[in-house]
Amino acid sequence: MSTKKHLRSQAKEITAKVYRRMKYEAENGVEKLSDARWRTAQAVGVSESTITRILKEEKQASTSNDTSQKIFRSPSKPKRKRTKSNLDDFDMGILRRTIATFHTEFNELPTLRKLKQVLTERIGFNGCIETLRIILKESGYEWSKIDDNRKALVEKHDIQMLRFQYLRQLKKYRDEGRYIVYTDESYVHTTHLQNMCWKPVKGVSAVQKKLSKGTRVIIVHAGGCEGFVPNASLVYKANYTSGDYHDNMNLDNYKKWLTTQLLPNLPVKAVIVVDNASYSCKRGLQKKIFSLTNQ
């Protein structure tokens, strides 16, 4: 019993063309009987050069020793390049804080276009709106309808559950009376100025703002309810030689700051809260922090 063979649309179209050609020859006689290439081209509806190319491909495949290889291969579709993000963990922290405070800061919902404008000013984001959409989706954000049928940018349920777990754990440590310390990194431009300022109406010109923001200075520190941790401040000039000012704060530098400046100045059984930067999430480093803070 023969099995039914399913043909693709292109194969069905060629089959119909061959049938119509055979029917035409049956009614009107065969043309150019000895010219097989021409007759094939007429039957399938392609040029003779296409037939020549297909026959050449078949000949090359038949001389190959690889019997598992298909005689004919369909041309592969060009894969769409994945949009690359120029945001690292440092910038992602700014993005999340911008979304969380957008409504209170600007008194409006954070749409993609408005969010892109703010991120361009704050972190020099140079991607398009579609790139920003992909970044937000991969970071756990989604668009959700609100009461007035507009859409707002909210975090997905699994991200919210992780935050609930974090808050419960934090409450547990507070109930135990353990000292909680928060760590973070930030930056400031050496020539940073506001876009507007007050000045007398007459007689004094406006403050001249430099086109360049100057050198970017990175600040790393930690603190809790009693203020900043003594001797834990780390301030350094950004390294522009690699094109990324975050390169200085890698795993080695972070580990050095942690072990020489932060941990020696913390009380016993202190709890250290870190962000999700790649260098602060290393499992070996977290074990070291756990062992030292519990001594």
XYZ file of C-alpha atoms in Angstrom:
295
model
C 0.000 0.000 0.000
C 1.528 3.296 -1.119
C 1.731 6.166 1.319
C 0.389 9.573 0.386
C 3.168 12.027 -0.392
C 2.632 15.616 0.683
C 4.060 18.188 -1.706
C 4.950 21.761 -0.939
C 3.246 24.599 -2.788
C 6.185 25.097 -5.174
C 6.226 21.390 -6.110
C 2.456 21.485 -6.707
C 2.854 24.519 -8.968
C 5.568 22.800 -11.055
C 3.442 19.644 -11.307
C 0.506 21.667 -12.651
C 2.777 23.375 -15.230
C 4.150 20.021 -16.445
C 0.611 18.663 -16.777
C -0.523 21.665 -18.839
C 2.543 21.283 -21.110
C 1.904 17.565 -21.626
C -1.733 18.293 -22.443
C -0.666 20.999 -24.930
C 1.709 18.563 -26.664
C -0.995 15.891 -26.788
C -3.336 18.300 -28.584
C -0.832 20.163 -30.802
C 2.055 17.763 -31.267
C 5.547 17.690 -29.782
C 7.875 20.608 -30.577
C 11.680 20.221 -30.759
C 11.561 16.554 -29.817
C 15.360 16.212 -29.675
C 15.902 19.340 -27.513
C 15.262 17.919 -24.034
C 16.593 21.016 -22.264
C 14.214 23.356 -24.113
C 11.215 21.059 -23.596
C 11.967 20.769 -19.863
C 12.219 24.552 -19.539
C 8.874 24.957 -21.297
C 7.262 22.326 -19.085
C 8.340 23.683 -15.693
C 8.249 27.375 -16.634
C 11.912 28.336 -16.116
C 14.770 29.414 -18.364
C 17.143 27.003 -20.096
C 20.064 28.415 -18.077
C 18.247 27.401 -14.899
C 17.879 23.857 -16.253
C 21.611 23.826 -17.076
C 22.514 24.940 -13.568
C 20.285 22.277 -11.956
C 21.759 19.493 -14.116
C 25.272 20.646 -13.225
C 24.380 20.540 -9.520
C 23.006 17.014 -9.940
C 26.166 15.869 -11.722
C 28.418 17.251 -8.986
C 26.339 15.565 -6.270
C 26.379 12.200 -8.068
C 30.198 12.167 -8.202
C 30.494 12.843 -4.456
C 31.382 9.943 -2.135
C 29.029 11.224 0.565
C 25.843 9.200 -0.014
C 24.028 10.852 2.903
C 24.237 14.264 1.241
C 21.104 15.469 -0.525
C 21.375 15.945 -4.297
C 19.578 19.276 -4.231
C 19.603 21.820 -1.445
C 17.242 24.708 -0.985
C 18.927 28.101 -0.637
C 19.105 29.039 3.031
C 17.299 32.146 4.150
C 19.563 34.858 5.532
C 19.299 34.892 9.306
C 18.351 38.147 10.854
C 21.184 39.456 12.970
C 20.409 39.643 16.649
C 20.172 43.170 17.919
C 23.160 43.909 20.109
C 22.748 45.931 23.242
C 25.405 48.337 24.417
C 24.058 48.215 27.979
C 26.038 46.442 30.679
C 24.972 45.735 34.262
C 25.892 49.261 35.338
C 23.608 50.821 32.703
C 20.874 48.246 33.337
C 20.722 49.395 36.946
C 20.110 52.963 35.746
C 17.461 51.716 33.307
C 15.556 49.858 36.035
C 15.666 52.818 38.407
C 14.504 55.124 35.613
C 11.469 52.925 34.918
C 10.647 52.568 38.624
C 10.693 56.340 39.238
C 9.529 57.552 35.810
C 5.953 58.348 36.843
C 6.910 60.217 40.012
C 9.747 62.069 38.272
C 8.005 63.060 35.029
C 4.325 62.616 36.007
C 3.651 60.367 32.995
C 3.915 56.722 31.985
C 7.219 55.462 30.524
C 6.574 54.803 26.838
C 9.366 53.458 24.664
C 9.918 56.782 22.926
C 10.025 58.788 26.172
C 12.179 56.191 27.909
C 14.650 56.230 25.011
C 15.008 60.022 25.285
C 15.793 59.831 29.013
C 18.265 56.950 28.587
C 20.036 58.828 25.793
C 20.647 61.716 28.195
C 21.613 59.595 31.212
C 23.721 56.766 29.807
C 24.279 57.732 26.170
C 21.952 55.018 24.828
C 22.358 54.956 21.029
C 20.013 52.122 20.065
C 16.701 52.439 18.254
C 13.256 51.972 19.798
C 13.078 48.347 18.621
C 16.429 47.626 20.286
C 15.102 49.105 23.521
C 11.978 46.941 23.224
C 14.127 43.793 22.956
C 16.292 44.855 25.920
C 13.220 45.407 28.097
C 11.674 42.073 27.091
C 14.895 40.177 27.841
C 15.163 41.994 31.180
C 11.756 40.780 32.375
C 9.498 43.695 31.397
C 6.233 43.538 29.492
C 3.519 45.938 28.347
C 0.324 45.578 30.383
C -3.032 47.317 30.051
C -4.187 49.625 32.834
C -7.658 50.898 33.749
C -7.854 53.598 31.077
C -6.972 51.050 28.339
C -3.479 52.455 27.895
C -0.420 50.268 28.284
C 2.165 50.584 31.021
C 5.612 49.045 31.368
C 5.530 46.502 34.201
C 7.694 43.622 35.334
C 6.690 40.036 34.639
C 5.204 37.877 37.388
C 8.338 35.755 37.909
C 10.451 38.899 38.368
C 7.934 40.197 40.901
C 8.081 36.888 42.812
C 11.874 37.149 43.048
C 11.462 40.636 44.507
C 8.955 39.310 47.080
C 11.437 36.606 48.106
C 14.162 39.232 48.447
C 11.969 41.451 50.647
C 10.946 38.530 52.881
C 14.590 37.525 53.343
C 15.522 41.117 54.112
C 12.751 41.354 56.725
C 14.012 38.130 58.320
C 17.516 39.592 58.687
C 16.111 42.808 60.169
C 14.076 40.822 62.702
C 17.290 39.013 63.689
C 18.919 42.384 64.347
C 21.605 41.948 61.704
C 23.214 45.048 60.192
C 22.294 45.413 56.500
C 24.716 47.103 54.120
C 23.905 48.117 50.545
C 26.600 48.402 47.872
C 26.414 50.137 44.516
C 28.377 51.984 41.856
C 27.589 55.356 40.312
C 29.345 58.043 38.305
C 29.631 61.811 37.914
C 31.022 64.012 35.150
C 33.713 66.467 36.195
C 32.063 69.294 34.217
C 28.443 68.348 34.814
C 26.003 71.284 34.743
C 22.240 71.720 34.738
C 20.581 72.728 31.472
C 19.059 75.876 33.049
C 19.956 78.281 35.871
C 18.774 81.552 37.436
C 20.512 84.784 36.389
C 19.773 88.526 36.486
C 17.675 89.830 33.607
C 20.281 92.458 32.654
C 24.005 92.840 32.897
C 25.049 89.204 33.373
C 25.356 86.652 30.615
C 24.272 83.080 31.029
C 26.696 80.479 32.333
C 28.539 78.880 29.435
C 28.076 75.134 29.322
C 30.905 73.056 27.879
C 30.065 70.767 24.994
C 32.063 67.923 26.550
C 30.956 66.492 29.874
C 34.582 65.931 30.804
C 36.103 62.967 32.566
C 33.717 60.460 34.063
C 34.517 59.510 37.656
C 33.276 56.172 39.016
C 32.212 55.981 42.669
C 31.884 52.698 44.608
C 30.619 52.737 48.192
C 28.516 50.902 50.772
C 26.265 52.023 53.588
C 23.393 51.176 55.891
C 21.067 52.754 58.440
C 24.054 54.250 60.292
C 25.469 55.930 57.190
C 28.349 55.064 54.886
C 30.761 52.334 55.933
C 34.026 53.975 57.128
C 36.994 53.685 54.733
C 34.884 51.859 52.132
C 34.816 54.643 49.540
C 36.443 53.913 46.186
C 36.717 56.703 43.597
C 38.567 56.317 40.319
C 38.714 57.860 36.870
C 37.005 55.879 34.133
C 39.234 53.985 31.754
C 38.444 55.047 28.188
C 41.225 53.097 26.504
C 38.947 50.134 25.916
C 35.919 52.205 24.998
C 34.003 51.093 28.087
C 34.301 52.947 31.391
C 33.101 49.877 33.323
C 36.158 47.799 32.502
C 37.985 48.984 35.643
C 35.357 47.453 37.946
C 35.881 43.832 36.961
C 35.940 40.774 39.221
C 39.533 41.321 40.388
C 39.061 44.990 41.293
C 35.693 44.327 42.909
C 37.152 41.479 44.958
C 40.060 43.690 46.037
C 37.710 46.493 47.134
C 35.490 43.998 48.933
C 38.242 42.250 50.887
C 40.477 45.249 51.672
C 38.004 48.099 52.181
C 34.502 46.803 52.846
C 34.660 43.533 54.801
C 37.282 44.651 57.385
C 35.038 47.575 58.363
C 31.771 45.650 58.834
C 30.333 44.345 62.108
C 29.976 40.608 62.753
C 27.211 38.807 60.817
C 26.498 41.821 58.625
C 24.326 41.296 55.553
C 25.690 42.674 52.267
C 23.183 43.521 49.524
C 24.749 43.597 46.040
C 23.300 44.225 42.595
C 23.184 41.763 39.708
C 26.450 42.873 38.107
C 28.396 39.939 36.670
C 31.407 40.456 38.949
C 29.293 40.578 42.135
C 27.290 37.437 41.291
C 30.219 35.011 41.070
C 29.421 31.976 43.207
C 32.920 31.672 44.658
C 32.924 35.328 45.672
C 29.508 35.007 47.327
C 30.738 32.030 49.385
C 33.746 34.064 50.503
C 31.503 36.958 51.575
C 29.226 34.554 53.461
C 32.121 32.966 55.349
C 33.748 36.289 56.282
C 30.543 38.014 57.434
C 29.670 35.067 59.693
C 32.998 34.951 61.530
